[in-house]
mmCIF file of C-alpha atoms in Angstrom:
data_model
loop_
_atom_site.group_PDB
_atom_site.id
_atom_site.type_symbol
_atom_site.label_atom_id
_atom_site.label_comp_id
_atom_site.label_asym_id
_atom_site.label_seq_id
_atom_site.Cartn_x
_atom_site.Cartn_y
_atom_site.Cartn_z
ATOM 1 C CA UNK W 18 0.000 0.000 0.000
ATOM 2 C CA UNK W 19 1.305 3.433 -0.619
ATOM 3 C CA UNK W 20 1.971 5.901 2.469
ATOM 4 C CA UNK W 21 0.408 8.184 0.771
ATOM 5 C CA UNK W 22 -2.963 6.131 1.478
ATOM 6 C CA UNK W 23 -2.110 4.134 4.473
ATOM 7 C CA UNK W 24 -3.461 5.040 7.726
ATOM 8 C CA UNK W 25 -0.898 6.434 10.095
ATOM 9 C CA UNK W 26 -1.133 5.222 13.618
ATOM 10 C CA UNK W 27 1.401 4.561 16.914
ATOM 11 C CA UNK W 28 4.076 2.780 14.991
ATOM 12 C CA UNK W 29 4.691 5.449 12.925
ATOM 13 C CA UNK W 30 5.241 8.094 15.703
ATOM 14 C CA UNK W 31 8.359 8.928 16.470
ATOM 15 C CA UNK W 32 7.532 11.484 19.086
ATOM 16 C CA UNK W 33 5.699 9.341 21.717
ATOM 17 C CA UNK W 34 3.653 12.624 23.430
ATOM 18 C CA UNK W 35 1.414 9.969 24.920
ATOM 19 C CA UNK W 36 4.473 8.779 27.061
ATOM 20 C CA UNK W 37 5.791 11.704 28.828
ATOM 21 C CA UNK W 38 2.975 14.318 27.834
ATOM 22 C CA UNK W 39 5.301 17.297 27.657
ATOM 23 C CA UNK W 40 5.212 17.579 23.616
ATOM 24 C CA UNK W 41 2.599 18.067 20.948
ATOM 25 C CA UNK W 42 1.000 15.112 19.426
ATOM 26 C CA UNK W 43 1.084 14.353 15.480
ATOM 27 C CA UNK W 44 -1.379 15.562 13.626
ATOM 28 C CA UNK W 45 -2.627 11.500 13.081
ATOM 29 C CA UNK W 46 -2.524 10.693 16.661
ATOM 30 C CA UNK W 47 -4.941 8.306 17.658
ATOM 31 C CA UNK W 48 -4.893 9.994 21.686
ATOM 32 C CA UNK W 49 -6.055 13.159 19.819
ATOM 33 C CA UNK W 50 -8.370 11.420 17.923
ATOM 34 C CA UNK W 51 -10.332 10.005 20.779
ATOM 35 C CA UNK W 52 -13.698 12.006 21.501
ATOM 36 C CA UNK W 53 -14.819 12.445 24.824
ATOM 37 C CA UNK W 54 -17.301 9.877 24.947
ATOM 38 C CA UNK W 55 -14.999 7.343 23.816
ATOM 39 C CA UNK W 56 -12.688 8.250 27.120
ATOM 40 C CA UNK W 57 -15.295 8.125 29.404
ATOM 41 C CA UNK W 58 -15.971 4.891 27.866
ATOM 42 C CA UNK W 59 -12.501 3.458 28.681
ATOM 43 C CA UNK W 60 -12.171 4.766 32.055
ATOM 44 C CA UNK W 61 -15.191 3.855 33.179
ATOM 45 C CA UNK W 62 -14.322 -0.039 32.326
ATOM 46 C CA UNK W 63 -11.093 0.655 34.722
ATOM 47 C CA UNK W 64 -13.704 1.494 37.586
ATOM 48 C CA UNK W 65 -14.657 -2.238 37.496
ATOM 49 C CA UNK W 66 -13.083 -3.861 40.568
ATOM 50 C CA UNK W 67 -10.773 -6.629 38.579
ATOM 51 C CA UNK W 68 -10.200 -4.113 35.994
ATOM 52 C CA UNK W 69 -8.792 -1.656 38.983
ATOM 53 C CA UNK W 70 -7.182 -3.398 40.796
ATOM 54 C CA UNK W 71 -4.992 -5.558 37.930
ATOM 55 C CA UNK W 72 -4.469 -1.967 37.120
ATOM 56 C CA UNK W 73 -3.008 -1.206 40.041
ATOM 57 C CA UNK W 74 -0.960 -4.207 41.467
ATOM 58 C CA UNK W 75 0.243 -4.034 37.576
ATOM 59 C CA UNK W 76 1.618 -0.268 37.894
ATOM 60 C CA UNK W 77 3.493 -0.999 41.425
ATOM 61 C CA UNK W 78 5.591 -3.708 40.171
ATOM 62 C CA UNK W 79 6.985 -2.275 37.266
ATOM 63 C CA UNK W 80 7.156 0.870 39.763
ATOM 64 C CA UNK W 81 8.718 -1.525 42.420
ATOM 65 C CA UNK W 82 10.983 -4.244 40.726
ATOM 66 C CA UNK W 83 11.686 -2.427 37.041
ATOM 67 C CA UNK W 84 14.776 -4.088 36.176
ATOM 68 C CA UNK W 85 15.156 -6.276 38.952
ATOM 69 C CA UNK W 86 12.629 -8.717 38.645
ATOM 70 C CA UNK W 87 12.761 -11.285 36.093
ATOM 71 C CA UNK W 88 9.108 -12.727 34.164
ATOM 72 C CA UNK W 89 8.697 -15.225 36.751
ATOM 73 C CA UNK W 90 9.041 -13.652 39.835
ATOM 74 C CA UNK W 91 6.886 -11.203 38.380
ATOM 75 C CA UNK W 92 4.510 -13.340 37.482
ATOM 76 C CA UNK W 93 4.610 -14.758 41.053
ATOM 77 C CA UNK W 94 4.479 -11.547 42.968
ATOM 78 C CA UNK W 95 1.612 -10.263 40.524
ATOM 79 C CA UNK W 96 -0.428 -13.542 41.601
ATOM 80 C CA UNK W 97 0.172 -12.632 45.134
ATOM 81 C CA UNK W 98 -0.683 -9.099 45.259
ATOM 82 C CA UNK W 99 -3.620 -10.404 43.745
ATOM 83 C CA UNK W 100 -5.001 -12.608 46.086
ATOM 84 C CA UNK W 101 -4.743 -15.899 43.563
ATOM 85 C CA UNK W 102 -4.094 -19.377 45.231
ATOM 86 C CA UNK W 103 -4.929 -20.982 42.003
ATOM 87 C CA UNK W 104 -2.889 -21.464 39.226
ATOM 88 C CA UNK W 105 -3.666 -23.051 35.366
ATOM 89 C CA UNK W 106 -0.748 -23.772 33.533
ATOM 90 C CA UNK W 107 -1.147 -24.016 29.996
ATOM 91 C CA UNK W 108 1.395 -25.403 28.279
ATOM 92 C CA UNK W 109 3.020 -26.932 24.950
ATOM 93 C CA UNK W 110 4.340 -30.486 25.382
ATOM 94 C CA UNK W 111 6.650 -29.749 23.857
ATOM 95 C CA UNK W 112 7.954 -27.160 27.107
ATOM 96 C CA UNK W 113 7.058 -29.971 29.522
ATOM 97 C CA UNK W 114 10.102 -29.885 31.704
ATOM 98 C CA UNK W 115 9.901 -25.695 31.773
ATOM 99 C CA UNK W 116 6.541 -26.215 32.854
ATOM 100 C CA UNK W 117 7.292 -28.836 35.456
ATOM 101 C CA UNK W 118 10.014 -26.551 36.533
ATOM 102 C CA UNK W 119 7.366 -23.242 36.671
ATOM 103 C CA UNK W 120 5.207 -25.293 38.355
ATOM 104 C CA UNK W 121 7.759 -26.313 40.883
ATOM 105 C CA UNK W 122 8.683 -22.850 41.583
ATOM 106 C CA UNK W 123 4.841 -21.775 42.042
ATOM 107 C CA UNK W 124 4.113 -24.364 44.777
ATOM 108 C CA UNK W 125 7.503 -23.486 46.692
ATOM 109 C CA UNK W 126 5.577 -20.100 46.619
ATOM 110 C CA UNK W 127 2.412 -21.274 47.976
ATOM 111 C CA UNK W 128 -0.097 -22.024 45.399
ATOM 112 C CA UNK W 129 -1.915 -24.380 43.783
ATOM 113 C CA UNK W 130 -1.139 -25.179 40.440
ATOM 114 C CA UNK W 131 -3.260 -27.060 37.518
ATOM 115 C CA UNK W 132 -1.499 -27.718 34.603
ATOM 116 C CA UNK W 133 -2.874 -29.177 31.261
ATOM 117 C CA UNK W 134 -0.790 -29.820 28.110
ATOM 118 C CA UNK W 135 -1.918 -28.848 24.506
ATOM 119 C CA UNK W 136 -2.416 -32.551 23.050
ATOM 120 C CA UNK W 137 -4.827 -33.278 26.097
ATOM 121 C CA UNK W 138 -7.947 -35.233 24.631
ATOM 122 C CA UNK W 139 -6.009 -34.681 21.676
ATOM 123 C CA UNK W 140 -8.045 -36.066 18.312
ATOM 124 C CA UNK W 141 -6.439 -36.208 14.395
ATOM 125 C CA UNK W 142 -6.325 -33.019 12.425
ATOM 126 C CA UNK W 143 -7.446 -35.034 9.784
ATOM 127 C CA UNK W 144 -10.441 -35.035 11.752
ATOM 128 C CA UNK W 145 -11.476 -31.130 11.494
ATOM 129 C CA UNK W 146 -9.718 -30.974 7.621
ATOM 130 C CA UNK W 147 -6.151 -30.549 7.956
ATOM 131 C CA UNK W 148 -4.373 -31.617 4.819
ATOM 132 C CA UNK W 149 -2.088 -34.806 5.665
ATOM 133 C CA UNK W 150 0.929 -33.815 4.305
ATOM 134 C CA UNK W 151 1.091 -31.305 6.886
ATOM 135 C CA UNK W 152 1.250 -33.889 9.669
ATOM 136 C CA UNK W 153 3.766 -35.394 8.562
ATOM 137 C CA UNK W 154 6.493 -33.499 10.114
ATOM 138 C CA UNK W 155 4.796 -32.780 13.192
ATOM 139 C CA UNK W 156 2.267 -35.714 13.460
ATOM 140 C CA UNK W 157 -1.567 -35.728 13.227
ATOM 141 C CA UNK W 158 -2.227 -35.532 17.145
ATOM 142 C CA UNK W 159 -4.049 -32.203 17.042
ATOM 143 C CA UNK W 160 -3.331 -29.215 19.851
ATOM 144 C CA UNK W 161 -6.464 -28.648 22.108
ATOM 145 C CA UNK W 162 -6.069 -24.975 23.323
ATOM 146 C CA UNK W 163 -9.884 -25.081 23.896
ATOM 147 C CA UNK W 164 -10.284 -28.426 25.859
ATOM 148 C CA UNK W 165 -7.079 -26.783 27.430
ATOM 149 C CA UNK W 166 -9.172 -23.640 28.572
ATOM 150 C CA UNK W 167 -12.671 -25.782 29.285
ATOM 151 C CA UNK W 168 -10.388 -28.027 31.792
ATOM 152 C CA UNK W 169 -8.681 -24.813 33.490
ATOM 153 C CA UNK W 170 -12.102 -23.326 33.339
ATOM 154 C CA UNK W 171 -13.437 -26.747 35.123
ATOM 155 C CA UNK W 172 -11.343 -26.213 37.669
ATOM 156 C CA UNK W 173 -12.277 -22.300 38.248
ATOM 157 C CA UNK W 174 -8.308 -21.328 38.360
ATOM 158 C CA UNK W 175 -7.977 -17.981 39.580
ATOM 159 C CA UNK W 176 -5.164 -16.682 37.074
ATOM 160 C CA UNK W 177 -3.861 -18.748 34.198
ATOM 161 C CA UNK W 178 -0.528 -18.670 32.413
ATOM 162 C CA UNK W 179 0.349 -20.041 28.773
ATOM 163 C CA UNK W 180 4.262 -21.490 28.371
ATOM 164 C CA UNK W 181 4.578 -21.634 24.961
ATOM 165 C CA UNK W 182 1.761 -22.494 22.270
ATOM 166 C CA UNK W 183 1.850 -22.079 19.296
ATOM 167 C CA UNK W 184 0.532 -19.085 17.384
ATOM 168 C CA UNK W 185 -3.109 -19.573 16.713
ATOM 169 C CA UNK W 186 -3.440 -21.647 19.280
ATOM 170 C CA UNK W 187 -2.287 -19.608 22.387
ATOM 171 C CA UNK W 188 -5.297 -17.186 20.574
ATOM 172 C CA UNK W 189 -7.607 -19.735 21.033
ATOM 173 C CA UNK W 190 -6.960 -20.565 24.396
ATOM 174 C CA UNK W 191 -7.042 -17.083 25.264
ATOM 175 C CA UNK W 192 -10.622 -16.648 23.472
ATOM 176 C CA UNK W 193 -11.991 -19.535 25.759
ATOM 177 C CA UNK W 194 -10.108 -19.518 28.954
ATOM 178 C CA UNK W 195 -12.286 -17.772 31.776
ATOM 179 C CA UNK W 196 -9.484 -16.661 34.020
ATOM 180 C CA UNK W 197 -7.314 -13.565 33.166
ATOM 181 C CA UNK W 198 -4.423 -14.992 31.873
ATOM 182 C CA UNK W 199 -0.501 -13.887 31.355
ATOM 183 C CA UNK W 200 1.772 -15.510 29.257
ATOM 184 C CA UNK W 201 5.216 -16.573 30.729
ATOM 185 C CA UNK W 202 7.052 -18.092 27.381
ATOM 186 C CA UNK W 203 5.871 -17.326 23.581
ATOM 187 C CA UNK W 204 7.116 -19.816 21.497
ATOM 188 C CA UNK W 205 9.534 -19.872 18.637
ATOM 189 C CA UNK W 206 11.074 -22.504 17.683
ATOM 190 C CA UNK W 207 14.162 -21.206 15.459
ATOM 191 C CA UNK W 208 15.075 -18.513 17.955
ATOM 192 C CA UNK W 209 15.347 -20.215 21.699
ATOM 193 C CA UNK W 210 11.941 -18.804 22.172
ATOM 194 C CA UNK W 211 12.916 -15.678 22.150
ATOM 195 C CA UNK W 212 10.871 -13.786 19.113
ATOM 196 C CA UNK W 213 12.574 -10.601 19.882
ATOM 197 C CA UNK W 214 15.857 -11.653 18.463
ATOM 198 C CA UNK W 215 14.166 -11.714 14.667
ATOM 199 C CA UNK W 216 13.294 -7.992 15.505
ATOM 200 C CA UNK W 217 16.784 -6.999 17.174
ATOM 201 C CA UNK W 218 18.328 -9.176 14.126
ATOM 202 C CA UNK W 219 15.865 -7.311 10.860
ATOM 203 C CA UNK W 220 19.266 -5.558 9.827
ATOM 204 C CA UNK W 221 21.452 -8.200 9.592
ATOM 205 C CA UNK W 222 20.485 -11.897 9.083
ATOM 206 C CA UNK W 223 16.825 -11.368 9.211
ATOM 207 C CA UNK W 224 16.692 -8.591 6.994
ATOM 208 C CA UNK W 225 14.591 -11.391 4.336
ATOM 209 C CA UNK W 226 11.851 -9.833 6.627
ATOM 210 C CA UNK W 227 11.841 -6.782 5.377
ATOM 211 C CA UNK W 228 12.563 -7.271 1.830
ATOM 212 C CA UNK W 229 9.845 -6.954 -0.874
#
């Protein structure tokens, strides 16, 4: 598409008012584009009690442990700020042992942990029209991020947290699961699991990314 027609929004700013709020916004931005209504819409969802007080416990640990705390312990001391003694787990079998480990760590911290792998009450992707010759590097037992999110829902988990599923699937599980949920590990397989690194790297070897 041509910039001349594409819609500017926040990744094309490179002055970031909306951060520090001592500058003038761009003409396109979409803070200055918001009507009144529209706010009062949006800050009146933050006066509902979950909404408020995620809100909250979120802003004093970045304000508390910024740079000190790793995911994990913020994931822990989130949980207990919280007021969670239940904890879903949902995670790729193929991250097993991380999520044995995670687990591990949770219950040493005093809660209750329920995990449930993505090929639970796995069926055949066959079975919902999945071409075979895309099983055949990975196998035909198909992921279940719904059954994943029912069973966590089943067992009215307080917070959940997904260790690595796959793309599409970690959206399903978020569509279905119940519980507000975090993610602790986003999976990708070429990089460690570390997605950033194609971003850091879109100069140098992963440059294909950005080339017509």
């Amino acid at each position: 598409m041509s910039e001349n027609l594409r819609q500017f929004t926040c990744t094309d700013c490179g002055v970031l008012n909306c951060s520090k709020r001592n500058r003038k916004y761009p003409e396109f931005c979409l803070t200055e584009a918001l009507d009144e209504e529209e706010k009062a819409e949006v800050k009146k969802l933050y006066e509902n009690r979950v909404n408020k007080k995620v809100s909250i416990v979120s802003a004093e640990i970045e304000g508390e442990f910024y740079g000190k705390y790793t995911r994990v312990e913020e994931i822990i001391e989130f949980a207990k700020r919280m007021g969670y003694k239940k904890i879903g787990i949902a995670t790729c079998i193929g991250l097993i042992e991380e999520s044995r480990i995670f687990a591990k760590i949770l219950r040493k911290n005093g809660f209750e942990v329920y995990g449930v792998a993505c090929k639970v009450g796995a069926f055949d992707k066959t079975d919902i029209g999945v071409d075979p010759r895309y099983t055949c590097t990975t196998g035909n037992a198909m992921c279940n991020p719904i059954l994943q999110a029912k069973l966590l829902n089943k067992q009215k988990t307080d917070f959940n947290v997904v260790v690595g599923l796959c793309v599409g699937h970690d959206s399903l599980f978020y569509k279905y699961a119940k519980a507000i949920t975090t993610t602790l590990i986003t999976k990708d397989r070429v990089l460690a699991h570390n997605p950033a690194g194609a971003i850091y790297q879109s100069s140098a070897y992963y440059k294909k990314l950005l080339e017509d």
